[in-house]
Amino acid sequence: MRDSYIMFKRNLIKTSRSPEAVAMAVIVPIFMMVLFGFVFGGIADVGEISYINFIVPGIIIQCVANASSATSLGVHSDMSKGIIDRFRSMAISKAAFISGHVWVSVIRSMIITAITVGAAFAIGFRPVAGLTDWLVIAGILTLFIVAITWIAVIIGLIAKDAESISGGNFLMMILVFLSSGFAPPETLPTALRIFAEHQPMTPVIDVTRGLMIGMPDGRALITALIWCIGIIAVGFALAVHIYKSKLTR
Amino acid sequence: MEKIIEVKGLAKSFKKHQVLKGVNFHIYKGKIFALLGSNGAGKTTCVRILSTLAKADSGSVTVCGYDAFSQADEVKRCISLTGQYAAVDEVLTARENLHLIGELKRLPDTKKQADELLAIFALEEDADRQVATYSGGMRRRLDIAMSLMGKPPIIFLDEPTTGLDPQNRIAMWDLIAKLAEDGATILLTTQYLEEAEYLADHIAILHDGIITAEGSPEELKKILPIGEIVLEFALESEKKRASEILKGHSIKNARKSIEISTDGTVSQLAEILNRLNSENVQVARFTQNQPSLEDAFLTLIGERK
């Protein structure tokens, strides 16, 4: 645990050393919010609720997915440099290296999420969620953030270079658009609709949106929980396995 | 003397390529041991196995009395590894790098040790600058400083001077010698013979997956089969005459001299000199070339051109 904390501190310092990355992480959600809210807000018709109220969960997921590539890059750059051999030749917990990255990533994504929600309020987002609803939203989004962080760690571990990481990030972005985040899946062509309805981001978005606009979706909550916990469990095991197999080359 | 590292029958393959084919050596406490070999000889693989980063296919490695395979954590606590590539965090400052290692090792006096090392390695002025702005020599110094946090009794240095300019290289040699004086046991790998010759108490030549020769620098020179003598002449005609007389020997012609390979025995030497003397050849100068480690090395690995 102490090792993880030391590694966490290291990554925290490193994050604070690249202000441009932090600034990007803050600007992107605001920019996305404005872009989608104003540009498509006028033409999009998503039923009874306003488009801005509709897209906030999707934007949050998008920003979190986008920010996760920083984690992949961090893991990859550590793995490809001599520093990893130094850590490995010391008697420190094997998991500490990975968990140090995970915790910084989770905290960073939570901050980004908070900023995104703040920006949404500024341009007309008007949720009706009560305190309990917000707590559930915070819980499910945190789970989602942890899940996506483990995926980011795996991408970082297996990536050959920075280009393959941006490739992975691009796939993640496609996943965001092929969800219920920006358009109701019913409006999509059949094949895409089936995909959108059964991928993990959709239930997370549906739960969040349902709670925000006062139409809770119990089924989506269970699906979202299963997805997130499943990804975390498999992602954790897989990441540790890949990391260890890279150790014993 | 206490054997602090013992390696027996070490073998390791990468896919079908067998890198180590049964390496044996041991290192005495407080000595500098050089593992000498050309590029790709398996030096780094050896060091990685000794420092528990890689697993051997067979053989045994004992470090500080612990088994490197089954007691990796105990081994890790008494060694430090400085690899070929500077293992420093570029985003952090030198001080932060040192503190990071100190904290991970749970040292009670991390700050004090870091300050001392910054002073020893002449990094005090730049201690609070990000390492990304450092020169190659500074990074290497910081790298070794990080390895010395916690004063490990065994220090592995994998090609410590590769990529350093001559000035930094000499400074590194002094530093390594000083570490040994202070009681550390050092295993260094190098492709440079002069480096091994200058620093090491004991040299092992790793070639083709096995230790082809080992001993002190002096011992290694002795096992060399060739002794070379050089005869210098004032007159070209005398040089020609000598070449005629000594036909049958292996002779190399230089501008004003000839170099003759001998088996190093007194009788052969006497025979050569006697013949020249009886023919009254005027030799301006006679010298015997001490075989250099370079010759020994090249002869041993059979790559002499």
Coordinates of C-alpha atoms in Angstrom, one line a residue:
Chain A
M1 CA 0.0 0.0 0.0
R2 CA 2.8 2.4 0.9
D3 CA 4.5 1.6 -2.4
S4 CA 1.3 2.4 -4.3
Y5 CA 1.0 5.7 -2.4
I6 CA 4.6 6.6 -3.3
M7 CA 4.0 5.8 -6.9
F8 CA 0.7 7.7 -6.8
K9 CA 2.6 10.8 -5.5
R10 CA 5.1 10.4 -8.3
N11 CA 2.4 10.3 -11.0
L12 CA 0.6 13.2 -9.3
I13 CA 3.8 15.4 -9.5
K14 CA 4.3 14.3 -13.1
T15 CA 0.7 15.3 -14.0
S16 CA 1.1 18.7 -12.4
R17 CA 4.3 19.2 -14.5
S18 CA 2.5 19.2 -17.8
P19 CA 0.1 22.1 -17.4
E20 CA -0.8 22.0 -21.1
A21 CA -2.2 18.5 -20.7
V22 CA -4.2 19.6 -17.7
A23 CA -5.5 22.6 -19.5
M24 CA -6.5 20.4 -22.5
A25 CA -8.3 18.1 -20.2
V26 CA -10.3 21.0 -18.8
I27 CA -10.9 22.8 -22.1
V28 CA -12.0 19.8 -24.1
P29 CA -15.1 19.1 -22.0
I30 CA -16.2 22.7 -22.1
F31 CA -15.6 22.9 -25.8
M32 CA -17.5 19.7 -26.4
M33 CA -20.4 20.9 -24.3
V34 CA -20.6 24.2 -26.2
L35 CA -20.1 22.6 -29.6
F36 CA -22.8 19.9 -29.2
G37 CA -25.2 22.1 -27.2
F38 CA -25.2 25.0 -29.5
V39 CA -24.3 23.6 -32.9
F40 CA -26.5 20.5 -32.9
G41 CA -28.9 21.7 -30.2
G42 CA -30.9 23.6 -32.8
I43 CA -31.5 20.7 -35.2
A44 CA -31.6 17.7 -32.8
D45 CA -34.9 16.4 -31.7
V46 CA -34.7 13.9 -28.9
G47 CA -38.3 14.1 -27.7
E48 CA -39.5 15.9 -24.6
I49 CA -36.2 16.9 -23.1
S50 CA -33.9 19.6 -24.4
Y51 CA -30.8 18.4 -26.3
I52 CA -28.4 19.8 -23.8
N53 CA -30.1 17.8 -21.0
F54 CA -29.9 14.8 -23.3
I55 CA -26.2 14.9 -24.2
V56 CA -24.5 15.7 -20.8
P57 CA -24.0 12.0 -19.9
G58 CA -22.6 11.3 -23.3
I59 CA -20.2 14.2 -23.1
I60 CA -19.0 13.1 -19.7
I61 CA -18.3 9.6 -21.0
Q62 CA -16.5 11.1 -24.0
C63 CA -14.3 13.3 -21.9
V64 CA -13.4 10.5 -19.6
A65 CA -12.6 8.2 -22.5
N66 CA -10.5 10.9 -24.1
A67 CA -8.6 11.6 -20.8
S68 CA -7.8 7.9 -20.4
S69 CA -5.4 8.0 -23.2
A70 CA -3.1 10.1 -21.0
T71 CA -3.0 7.1 -18.7
S72 CA -2.1 4.7 -21.6
L73 CA 0.7 7.1 -22.6
G74 CA 2.0 7.3 -19.0
V75 CA 2.1 3.5 -18.6
H76 CA 3.6 3.0 -22.0
S77 CA 6.3 5.6 -21.5
D78 CA 7.3 4.1 -18.2
M79 CA 7.3 0.6 -19.6
S80 CA 9.5 1.6 -22.6
K81 CA 12.1 3.3 -20.5
G82 CA 14.8 2.2 -18.2
I83 CA 12.9 3.3 -15.1
I84 CA 10.7 0.2 -15.1
D85 CA 13.8 -2.0 -14.7
R86 CA 14.9 0.1 -11.7
F87 CA 11.5 -0.4 -10.0
R88 CA 11.6 -4.0 -10.8
S89 CA 15.1 -4.5 -9.4
M90 CA 13.8 -3.1 -6.1
A91 CA 11.9 -5.0 -3.5
I92 CA 8.6 -3.2 -4.1
S93 CA 5.1 -4.5 -4.6
K94 CA 4.5 -5.4 -8.2
A95 CA 1.0 -3.9 -8.2
A96 CA 2.3 -0.6 -6.9
F97 CA 3.5 0.6 -10.3
I98 CA 0.1 0.0 -12.0
S99 CA -2.0 1.2 -9.1
G100 CA 0.0 4.4 -8.9
H101 CA -1.1 5.1 -12.4
V102 CA -4.7 4.0 -11.8
W103 CA -5.4 6.2 -8.8
V104 CA -4.0 9.4 -10.5
S105 CA -6.0 8.6 -13.6
V106 CA -9.2 8.0 -11.6
I107 CA -8.8 11.3 -9.7
R108 CA -8.0 13.2 -12.9
S109 CA -11.1 11.8 -14.6
M110 CA -13.3 12.7 -11.6
I111 CA -12.1 16.3 -11.8
I112 CA -12.8 16.4 -15.5
T113 CA -16.3 15.0 -14.9
A114 CA -17.0 17.7 -12.3
I115 CA -15.8 20.4 -14.7
T116 CA -17.9 19.0 -17.5
V117 CA -21.0 19.1 -15.3
G118 CA -20.2 22.6 -14.2
A119 CA -19.8 23.7 -17.9
A120 CA -23.1 22.1 -18.7
F121 CA -24.9 24.1 -16.0
A122 CA -23.4 27.2 -17.5
I123 CA -24.9 26.7 -20.9
G124 CA -28.4 25.6 -19.8
F125 CA -28.2 22.1 -18.4
R126 CA -31.1 21.8 -15.9
P127 CA -31.3 18.4 -14.2
V128 CA -34.0 17.5 -11.7
A129 CA -31.9 15.0 -9.8
G130 CA -32.0 15.0 -6.0
L131 CA -29.2 14.3 -3.6
T132 CA -29.6 10.6 -3.6
D133 CA -29.8 10.6 -7.4
W134 CA -26.5 12.5 -7.6
L135 CA -24.9 10.1 -5.2
V136 CA -25.9 7.2 -7.4
I137 CA -24.7 9.1 -10.5
A138 CA -21.4 9.7 -8.8
G139 CA -21.1 6.1 -7.9
I140 CA -21.8 4.7 -11.3
L141 CA -19.6 7.2 -13.0
T142 CA -16.8 6.4 -10.6
L143 CA -17.2 2.7 -11.4
F144 CA -17.1 3.5 -15.1
I145 CA -14.0 5.7 -14.7
V146 CA -12.2 2.9 -12.9
A147 CA -13.3 0.4 -15.6
I148 CA -12.0 2.6 -18.4
T149 CA -8.8 3.3 -16.6
W150 CA -8.0 -0.5 -16.4
I151 CA -8.6 -0.7 -20.2
A152 CA -6.3 2.3 -20.6
V153 CA -3.7 0.6 -18.5
I154 CA -3.9 -2.5 -20.7
I155 CA -3.6 -0.4 -23.9
G156 CA -0.5 1.3 -22.4
L157 CA 1.0 -2.1 -21.5
I158 CA 0.6 -3.7 -24.9
A159 CA 1.0 -0.7 -27.1
K160 CA 4.1 -0.8 -29.3
D161 CA 4.3 3.0 -29.7
A162 CA 2.3 6.2 -29.1
E163 CA 0.6 5.8 -32.4
S164 CA -1.1 2.6 -31.4
I165 CA -2.3 4.4 -28.3
S166 CA -4.0 7.1 -30.3
G167 CA -5.5 4.3 -32.4
G168 CA -6.9 2.7 -29.3
N169 CA -8.3 6.1 -28.3
F170 CA -9.9 6.6 -31.7
L171 CA -11.7 3.2 -31.3
M172 CA -12.9 4.4 -27.9
M173 CA -14.3 7.6 -29.4
I174 CA -16.2 5.6 -32.0
L175 CA -17.7 3.6 -29.2
V176 CA -18.9 6.8 -27.6
F177 CA -20.7 7.9 -30.8
L178 CA -22.2 4.5 -31.3
S179 CA -23.9 4.7 -28.0
S180 CA -27.1 6.4 -26.7
G181 CA -24.9 9.4 -25.9
F182 CA -25.7 11.7 -28.8
A183 CA -28.7 10.2 -30.4
P184 CA -31.4 7.7 -29.2
P185 CA -30.3 4.3 -30.6
E186 CA -33.8 3.9 -32.2
T187 CA -32.8 6.5 -34.7
L188 CA -29.8 4.4 -35.9
P189 CA -29.7 1.8 -38.7
T190 CA -30.5 -1.7 -37.4
A191 CA -26.9 -3.1 -37.2
L192 CA -25.6 0.0 -35.5
R193 CA -28.7 0.1 -33.3
I194 CA -28.1 -3.4 -32.0
F195 CA -24.5 -2.6 -31.4
A196 CA -25.3 0.6 -29.6
E197 CA -27.9 -1.1 -27.4
H198 CA -25.5 -3.8 -26.3
Q199 CA -22.3 -2.0 -25.6
P200 CA -21.2 -1.0 -22.1
M201 CA -21.3 2.8 -22.5
T202 CA -25.0 2.9 -23.3
P203 CA -26.3 1.6 -20.0
V204 CA -24.0 3.9 -18.1
I205 CA -25.3 6.8 -20.1
D206 CA -28.9 5.7 -19.7
V207 CA -28.6 5.4 -15.9
T208 CA -27.0 8.8 -15.6
R209 CA -29.4 10.5 -17.9
G210 CA -32.5 8.8 -16.3
L211 CA -31.5 10.0 -12.9
M212 CA -30.6 13.5 -14.1
I213 CA -34.0 14.1 -15.9
G214 CA -36.0 12.3 -13.2
M215 CA -36.8 9.1 -15.2
P216 CA -34.7 6.4 -13.4
D217 CA -34.0 3.3 -15.4
G218 CA -33.6 0.4 -13.0
R219 CA -32.7 -2.2 -15.8
A220 CA -30.0 0.0 -17.2
L221 CA -28.5 0.4 -13.7
I222 CA -28.1 -3.3 -13.3
T223 CA -26.7 -3.7 -16.8
A224 CA -24.3 -0.8 -16.1
L225 CA -23.2 -2.3 -12.8
I226 CA -22.5 -5.7 -14.4
W227 CA -20.6 -4.2 -17.2
C228 CA -18.4 -2.0 -15.0
I229 CA -17.7 -4.5 -12.4
G230 CA -17.0 -7.1 -15.0
I231 CA -14.6 -4.9 -16.9
I232 CA -12.8 -3.9 -13.7
A233 CA -12.4 -7.6 -12.6
V234 CA -11.3 -8.8 -16.0
G235 CA -9.2 -5.7 -16.7
F236 CA -7.4 -5.9 -13.4
A237 CA -6.6 -9.6 -13.8
L238 CA -5.5 -9.1 -17.4
A239 CA -3.4 -6.0 -16.7
V240 CA -1.6 -7.7 -13.9
H241 CA -1.1 -10.8 -16.0
I242 CA 0.3 -8.8 -18.9
Y243 CA 2.5 -6.8 -16.6
K244 CA 3.9 -9.9 -15.0
S245 CA 4.5 -11.7 -18.3
K246 CA 6.4 -8.7 -19.4
L247 CA 8.5 -8.9 -16.2
T248 CA 9.6 -12.4 -16.8
R249 CA 10.7 -12.1 -20.4
Chain B
M1 CA 37.6 -14.5 1.1
E2 CA 33.8 -14.6 1.1
K3 CA 32.1 -15.4 -2.2
I4 CA 29.2 -12.9 -2.3
I5 CA 27.9 -14.0 -5.8
E6 CA 28.1 -17.5 -7.1
V7 CA 26.8 -18.4 -10.6
K8 CA 26.7 -22.0 -11.7
G9 CA 25.7 -23.5 -15.0
L10 CA 23.6 -20.6 -16.0
A11 CA 21.7 -21.1 -19.3
K12 CA 19.2 -19.0 -21.0
S13 CA 17.5 -19.1 -24.5
F14 CA 15.4 -16.6 -26.2
K15 CA 13.1 -18.7 -28.5
K16 CA 15.6 -20.8 -30.4
H17 CA 18.6 -18.6 -29.8
Q18 CA 20.7 -19.8 -26.9
V19 CA 22.4 -16.8 -25.4
L20 CA 23.9 -18.4 -22.3
K21 CA 25.2 -21.9 -22.4
G22 CA 26.3 -22.7 -18.9
V23 CA 28.0 -19.7 -17.4
N24 CA 30.1 -20.2 -14.2
F25 CA 31.8 -17.6 -12.1
H26 CA 31.9 -16.2 -8.6
I27 CA 32.7 -12.8 -7.2
Y28 CA 34.5 -12.1 -3.9
K29 CA 33.2 -9.5 -1.5
G30 CA 34.5 -6.0 -2.0
K31 CA 36.0 -6.7 -5.4
I32 CA 35.4 -5.3 -8.8
F33 CA 34.5 -8.0 -11.3
A34 CA 34.3 -7.2 -15.0
L35 CA 32.2 -9.2 -17.4
L36 CA 33.8 -8.5 -20.7
G37 CA 32.3 -9.3 -24.1
S38 CA 31.4 -8.0 -27.5
N39 CA 27.9 -6.7 -28.4
G40 CA 25.3 -9.4 -28.0
A41 CA 27.6 -11.7 -26.0
G42 CA 24.9 -12.0 -23.3
K43 CA 26.4 -9.7 -20.8
T44 CA 23.1 -7.8 -20.2
T45 CA 21.1 -11.1 -20.0
C46 CA 23.6 -12.3 -17.3
V47 CA 23.1 -9.1 -15.3
R48 CA 19.4 -9.2 -15.7
I49 CA 19.3 -12.8 -14.3
L50 CA 21.6 -11.9 -11.4
S51 CA 19.4 -8.9 -10.5
T52 CA 16.2 -11.1 -10.7
L53 CA 14.8 -9.3 -13.7
A54 CA 15.0 -12.3 -15.9
K55 CA 14.6 -16.0 -15.2
A56 CA 17.3 -18.5 -16.2
D57 CA 16.3 -21.7 -18.0
S58 CA 18.7 -23.7 -15.8
G59 CA 21.6 -23.2 -13.4
S60 CA 21.8 -21.5 -10.1
V61 CA 22.6 -18.0 -8.9
T62 CA 23.3 -17.1 -5.3
V63 CA 23.6 -13.5 -4.3
C64 CA 24.4 -12.5 -0.7
G65 CA 23.6 -16.1 0.3
Y66 CA 20.1 -15.9 -1.2
D67 CA 18.8 -17.8 -4.2
A68 CA 18.1 -15.3 -7.0
F69 CA 15.1 -17.3 -8.3
S70 CA 13.3 -18.3 -5.1
Q71 CA 14.3 -15.4 -2.8
A72 CA 14.1 -12.6 -5.3
D73 CA 13.0 -10.0 -2.7
E74 CA 15.9 -10.7 -0.4
V75 CA 18.3 -10.5 -3.3
K76 CA 16.8 -7.2 -4.4
R77 CA 17.4 -5.7 -1.0
C78 CA 21.1 -6.1 -1.2
I79 CA 21.7 -5.1 -4.8
S80 CA 21.3 -2.1 -7.0
L81 CA 21.1 -2.2 -10.8
T82 CA 22.2 0.5 -13.2
G83 CA 21.2 -0.5 -16.7
Q84 CA 22.4 0.6 -20.0
Y85 CA 19.7 3.1 -20.4
A86 CA 19.5 5.8 -17.8
A87 CA 16.7 4.7 -15.5
V88 CA 15.7 8.2 -14.4
D89 CA 12.3 9.9 -14.5
E90 CA 12.7 12.8 -16.9
V91 CA 9.7 14.7 -15.6
L92 CA 10.9 14.8 -12.0
T93 CA 13.9 16.8 -10.8
A94 CA 17.1 15.0 -9.7
R95 CA 16.2 15.6 -6.0
E96 CA 12.7 14.1 -6.5
N97 CA 14.2 11.1 -8.3
L98 CA 16.4 10.4 -5.4
H99 CA 13.6 11.0 -2.9
L100 CA 11.4 8.6 -4.8
I101 CA 14.0 5.8 -4.5
G102 CA 14.7 6.6 -0.9
E103 CA 11.0 6.4 0.0
L104 CA 10.5 3.2 -1.9
K105 CA 13.4 1.7 0.1
R106 CA 11.9 3.2 3.3
L107 CA 15.2 4.8 4.2
P108 CA 15.1 6.7 7.5
D109 CA 17.4 9.4 6.2
T110 CA 16.3 9.9 2.5
K111 CA 16.8 13.6 2.5
K112 CA 20.3 13.5 4.0
Q113 CA 21.4 10.7 1.6
A114 CA 20.0 12.5 -1.4
D115 CA 21.8 15.7 -0.4
E116 CA 25.1 13.8 0.0
L117 CA 24.7 12.0 -3.3
L118 CA 23.9 15.3 -5.1
A119 CA 27.1 16.7 -3.7
I120 CA 29.2 13.7 -4.6
F121 CA 27.9 13.6 -8.2
A122 CA 28.2 17.4 -8.7
L123 CA 24.4 17.8 -9.3
E124 CA 23.7 20.2 -6.5
E125 CA 23.2 23.2 -8.7
D126 CA 20.8 21.4 -11.0
A127 CA 19.1 19.4 -8.3
D128 CA 15.8 21.1 -8.7
R129 CA 15.6 21.2 -12.4
Q130 CA 13.7 18.7 -14.4
V131 CA 15.9 15.8 -15.6
A132 CA 14.6 16.3 -19.2
T133 CA 16.9 19.3 -19.4
Y134 CA 20.0 17.3 -18.4
S135 CA 22.9 16.3 -20.6
G136 CA 23.7 12.6 -21.1
G137 CA 26.6 12.7 -18.6
M138 CA 24.4 14.3 -16.0
R139 CA 21.7 11.7 -16.5
R140 CA 24.2 8.9 -16.1
R141 CA 25.5 10.4 -12.9
L142 CA 22.0 10.8 -11.5
D143 CA 21.2 7.3 -12.6
I144 CA 24.2 5.9 -10.6
A145 CA 23.4 8.2 -7.7
M146 CA 19.8 6.7 -7.6
S147 CA 21.4 3.3 -7.5
L148 CA 23.5 4.2 -4.5
M149 CA 20.5 5.4 -2.3
G150 CA 20.5 3.1 0.7
K151 CA 24.1 2.1 0.2
P152 CA 23.6 -1.3 -1.4
P153 CA 26.5 -3.8 -0.7
I154 CA 26.4 -5.1 -4.3
I155 CA 26.3 -2.8 -7.3
F156 CA 25.6 -4.0 -10.8
L157 CA 26.7 -1.6 -13.6
D158 CA 25.7 -2.6 -17.1
E159 CA 28.0 -0.8 -19.5
P160 CA 28.4 2.2 -17.2
T161 CA 30.5 4.2 -19.6
T162 CA 28.9 3.4 -22.9
G163 CA 27.9 6.7 -24.6
L164 CA 30.0 8.9 -22.3
D165 CA 32.6 11.3 -23.6
P166 CA 36.2 10.6 -22.6
Q167 CA 36.1 13.2 -19.7
N168 CA 33.0 11.7 -18.2
R169 CA 34.3 8.3 -18.7
I170 CA 37.4 8.9 -16.6
A171 CA 35.2 10.5 -14.0
M172 CA 33.1 7.4 -14.0
W173 CA 36.1 5.2 -13.6
D174 CA 37.3 7.2 -10.6
L175 CA 33.9 6.9 -9.1
I176 CA 33.7 3.1 -9.6
A177 CA 37.1 2.7 -8.0
K178 CA 36.0 4.8 -5.1
L179 CA 32.8 2.7 -4.5
A180 CA 35.0 -0.4 -4.3
E181 CA 37.3 1.3 -1.9
D182 CA 34.3 2.1 0.3
G183 CA 33.6 -1.6 0.5
A184 CA 31.0 -2.3 -2.2
T185 CA 31.2 -5.3 -4.4
I186 CA 30.9 -4.3 -8.1
L187 CA 29.9 -6.3 -11.1
L188 CA 30.4 -4.3 -14.3
T189 CA 29.9 -5.3 -17.9
T190 CA 31.9 -3.7 -20.6
Q191 CA 33.0 -4.1 -24.2
Y192 CA 36.1 -2.0 -23.5
L193 CA 39.2 -4.0 -22.5
E194 CA 41.1 -1.0 -21.2
E195 CA 38.2 -0.3 -18.9
A196 CA 38.2 -3.9 -17.5
E197 CA 42.0 -3.8 -17.3
Y198 CA 42.0 -0.4 -15.5
L199 CA 39.2 -1.1 -13.0
A200 CA 38.7 -4.8 -12.4
D201 CA 40.3 -7.2 -9.9
H202 CA 39.0 -10.0 -11.9
I203 CA 37.9 -10.3 -15.5
A204 CA 35.7 -12.9 -17.1
I205 CA 35.4 -13.0 -20.9
L206 CA 32.0 -14.0 -22.0
H207 CA 31.9 -15.2 -25.5
D208 CA 29.4 -17.5 -27.4
G209 CA 27.4 -18.2 -24.2
I210 CA 30.3 -19.3 -22.0
I211 CA 33.1 -17.8 -20.0
T212 CA 36.0 -18.4 -22.4
A213 CA 38.7 -17.1 -20.0
E214 CA 39.0 -15.5 -16.6
G215 CA 41.5 -14.2 -14.2
S216 CA 43.2 -11.1 -13.0
P217 CA 44.2 -8.7 -15.8
E218 CA 47.8 -10.0 -15.4
E219 CA 46.8 -13.6 -15.5
L220 CA 44.8 -13.1 -18.7
K221 CA 47.8 -11.6 -20.3
K222 CA 49.9 -14.6 -19.4
I223 CA 47.7 -17.1 -21.0
L224 CA 48.2 -15.3 -24.2
P225 CA 50.2 -17.7 -26.6
I226 CA 51.9 -15.0 -28.7
G227 CA 54.9 -12.9 -27.7
E228 CA 55.9 -10.4 -30.3
I229 CA 59.3 -8.8 -30.8
V230 CA 60.0 -5.7 -32.7
L231 CA 63.4 -5.0 -34.5
E232 CA 64.1 -1.5 -35.7
F233 CA 66.7 -0.8 -38.3
A234 CA 68.6 2.4 -39.2
L235 CA 69.2 1.1 -42.8
E236 CA 66.7 -0.3 -45.2
S237 CA 69.3 -2.8 -46.5
E238 CA 69.8 -4.2 -42.9
K239 CA 66.1 -4.6 -42.6
K240 CA 66.0 -6.6 -45.8
R241 CA 68.9 -8.8 -44.7
A242 CA 67.2 -9.6 -41.4
S243 CA 64.0 -10.5 -43.2
E244 CA 66.0 -12.9 -45.4
I245 CA 67.8 -14.5 -42.5
L246 CA 64.6 -14.9 -40.5
K247 CA 62.6 -16.4 -43.4
G248 CA 60.4 -19.1 -42.0
H249 CA 59.2 -17.0 -39.1
S250 CA 56.0 -15.1 -39.1
I251 CA 57.1 -11.6 -40.0
K252 CA 55.2 -8.4 -40.4
N253 CA 56.9 -5.5 -42.2
A254 CA 56.5 -2.0 -40.9
R255 CA 58.2 1.2 -42.2
K256 CA 61.5 1.0 -40.3
S257 CA 61.0 -2.2 -38.4
I258 CA 59.9 -5.8 -38.6
E259 CA 57.6 -7.5 -36.1
I260 CA 58.2 -11.2 -35.4
S261 CA 55.7 -13.5 -33.7
T262 CA 57.3 -16.0 -31.3
D263 CA 55.9 -18.6 -28.9
G264 CA 57.4 -16.5 -26.1
T265 CA 60.0 -19.0 -25.1
V266 CA 63.6 -18.0 -24.3
S267 CA 65.1 -20.6 -26.7
Q268 CA 63.2 -19.2 -29.7
L269 CA 64.1 -15.7 -28.8
A270 CA 67.8 -16.7 -28.4
E271 CA 67.8 -18.5 -31.7
I272 CA 66.5 -15.4 -33.5
L273 CA 68.9 -13.0 -31.9
N274 CA 71.8 -15.4 -32.3
R275 CA 71.2 -15.8 -36.0
L276 CA 71.1 -12.0 -36.5
N277 CA 74.2 -11.6 -34.4
S278 CA 76.2 -14.2 -36.2
E279 CA 75.3 -12.6 -39.6
N280 CA 76.3 -9.2 -38.1
V281 CA 73.0 -7.5 -38.8
Q282 CA 72.9 -4.0 -37.5
V283 CA 69.8 -3.7 -35.3
A284 CA 69.1 -0.2 -34.1
R285 CA 66.6 -1.1 -31.4
F286 CA 65.1 -4.3 -30.0
T287 CA 61.8 -4.3 -28.1
Q288 CA 59.4 -7.0 -26.9
N289 CA 55.7 -6.2 -27.1
Q290 CA 53.8 -7.0 -24.0
P291 CA 50.7 -8.7 -25.2
S292 CA 47.8 -6.3 -24.5
L293 CA 44.5 -7.6 -23.2
E294 CA 43.1 -6.6 -26.5
D295 CA 45.3 -9.2 -28.2
A296 CA 44.4 -11.7 -25.6
F297 CA 40.8 -11.0 -26.1
L298 CA 40.8 -11.1 -29.8
T299 CA 42.9 -14.3 -29.8
L300 CA 40.7 -16.0 -27.4
I301 CA 37.5 -15.2 -29.3
G302 CA 39.2 -16.1 -32.5
E303 CA 38.4 -13.0 -34.3
R304 CA 41.9 -11.8 -34.9
K305 CA 42.3 -10.4 -38.4

